[in-house]
Amino acid sequence: MTDKAADWALPIIGQSSRARVTPNHYPALTAKFKEAFADPDAKRAAARKIAALTQTTTTSEYVTEFRNLMAELDWNTEAYIAQFTRGLHWKVKELLSTKDNIPTTT
């Protein structure tokens, strides 16, 4: 941890270690940290990123990046499917179009 995050957290961590804070206090610390440093517009940023996401590498890497962005959003299933399909490489879409049953699980 460096810069502003370190300036903010190190005194709290030091105080916590002297007070022998138990692991169940860490969620509160995490919440305070996110409150201080998290992107207040994370959902909008994730929505922009997922809308711009296209498959330029392996399908596995595309799926991983897509799922990471999904974790920050609360869209419905149909919206995820539409966006996922839109970003797939055209060769993958072509291959999927030849299949009788397209997997529907996530």
Short mmCIF file of C-alpha atoms in Angstrom, two decimals:
data_model
loop_
_atom_site.label_atom_id
_atom_site.label_comp_id
_atom_site.label_asym_id
_atom_site.label_seq_id
_atom_site.Cartn_x
_atom_site.Cartn_y
_atom_site.Cartn_z
CA MET A 1 0.00 0.00 0.00
CA THR A 2 1.34 3.40 -0.97
CA ASP A 3 0.49 7.09 -1.20
CA LYS A 4 -2.90 8.26 0.04
CA ALA A 5 -4.15 4.75 0.75
CA ALA A 6 -1.16 4.09 3.00
CA ASP A 7 -1.54 7.46 4.72
CA TRP A 8 -5.16 6.61 5.43
CA ALA A 9 -4.84 2.93 6.36
CA LEU A 10 -1.56 2.54 8.24
CA PRO A 11 -2.67 4.43 11.38
CA ILE A 12 -5.89 2.38 11.47
CA ILE A 13 -4.00 -0.88 10.96
CA GLY A 14 -1.51 0.06 13.68
CA GLN A 15 -4.31 0.92 16.07
CA SER A 16 -6.11 -2.31 15.20
CA SER A 17 -3.02 -4.44 15.80
CA ARG A 18 -2.45 -2.84 19.21
CA ALA A 19 -6.09 -3.41 20.11
CA ARG A 20 -5.82 -7.04 18.94
CA VAL A 21 -8.62 -6.73 16.43
CA THR A 22 -10.21 -10.03 15.53
CA PRO A 23 -10.87 -11.07 11.94
CA ASN A 24 -14.57 -10.22 12.28
CA HIS A 25 -13.61 -6.53 12.42
CA TYR A 26 -12.03 -6.63 8.97
CA PRO A 27 -15.32 -6.27 7.02
CA ALA A 28 -15.86 -2.92 8.75
CA LEU A 29 -12.31 -1.86 7.86
CA THR A 30 -12.85 -2.96 4.27
CA ALA A 31 -16.10 -1.01 4.09
CA LYS A 32 -14.39 2.14 5.39
CA PHE A 33 -11.55 1.68 2.91
CA LYS A 34 -13.97 1.32 0.01
CA GLU A 35 -15.90 4.34 1.22
CA ALA A 36 -12.69 6.38 1.16
CA PHE A 37 -11.14 5.10 -2.07
CA ALA A 38 -13.58 3.14 -4.22
CA ASP A 39 -14.84 4.60 -7.44
CA PRO A 40 -18.18 6.18 -6.51
CA ASP A 41 -19.31 5.51 -10.05
CA ALA A 42 -18.05 1.93 -10.33
CA LYS A 43 -21.23 0.57 -11.89
CA ARG A 44 -21.23 3.19 -14.62
CA ALA A 45 -17.53 2.56 -15.29
CA ALA A 46 -18.13 -1.21 -15.46
CA ALA A 47 -21.08 -0.66 -17.81
CA ARG A 48 -18.89 1.44 -20.12
CA LYS A 49 -16.13 -1.18 -20.04
CA ILE A 50 -18.45 -4.11 -20.72
CA ALA A 51 -20.12 -2.21 -23.58
CA ALA A 52 -16.72 -1.62 -25.18
CA LEU A 53 -15.42 -5.14 -24.51
CA THR A 54 -14.73 -7.22 -27.59
CA GLN A 55 -12.98 -10.53 -27.95
CA THR A 56 -9.47 -9.83 -29.19
CA THR A 57 -7.77 -12.80 -27.53
CA THR A 58 -8.90 -16.27 -26.54
CA THR A 59 -12.50 -17.01 -25.68
CA SER A 60 -11.36 -17.98 -22.19
CA GLU A 61 -9.76 -14.58 -21.62
CA TYR A 62 -12.85 -12.83 -22.99
CA VAL A 63 -15.10 -14.83 -20.65
CA THR A 64 -12.88 -14.03 -17.66
CA GLU A 65 -12.88 -10.29 -18.37
CA PHE A 66 -16.63 -10.33 -19.01
CA ARG A 67 -17.32 -12.14 -15.72
CA ASN A 68 -15.11 -9.71 -13.80
CA LEU A 69 -17.18 -6.83 -15.13
CA MET A 70 -20.43 -8.72 -14.48
CA ALA A 71 -19.50 -8.87 -10.80
CA GLU A 72 -19.81 -5.08 -10.62
CA LEU A 73 -23.17 -4.89 -12.39
CA ASP A 74 -26.72 -5.96 -11.65
CA TRP A 75 -28.13 -6.49 -15.12
CA ASN A 76 -30.69 -9.15 -16.01
CA THR A 77 -29.70 -12.36 -17.76
CA GLU A 78 -30.96 -11.27 -21.17
CA ALA A 79 -28.84 -8.11 -21.09
CA TYR A 80 -25.72 -10.09 -20.17
CA ILE A 81 -26.34 -12.59 -22.96
CA ALA A 82 -26.91 -9.84 -25.54
CA GLN A 83 -23.77 -7.95 -24.49
CA PHE A 84 -21.65 -11.11 -24.30
CA THR A 85 -22.75 -12.17 -27.78
CA ARG A 86 -22.18 -8.70 -29.21
CA GLY A 87 -18.56 -8.73 -28.05
CA LEU A 88 -17.69 -12.21 -29.31
CA HIS A 89 -15.35 -12.56 -32.25
CA TRP A 90 -17.26 -13.16 -35.49
CA LYS A 91 -15.62 -16.57 -35.98
CA VAL A 92 -16.90 -17.74 -32.59
CA LYS A 93 -20.40 -16.45 -33.45
CA GLU A 94 -20.23 -18.30 -36.75
CA LEU A 95 -19.21 -21.52 -35.00
CA LEU A 96 -22.02 -21.14 -32.46
CA SER A 97 -24.55 -20.63 -35.25
CA THR A 98 -23.82 -24.15 -36.49
CA LYS A 99 -24.73 -25.72 -33.15
CA ASP A 100 -28.18 -27.09 -32.37
CA ASN A 101 -27.94 -26.44 -28.63
CA ILE A 102 -26.14 -23.40 -27.32
CA PRO A 103 -25.18 -23.72 -23.63
CA THR A 104 -27.25 -21.47 -21.38
CA THR A 105 -25.44 -21.89 -18.06
CA THR A 106 -23.05 -19.29 -16.67
#
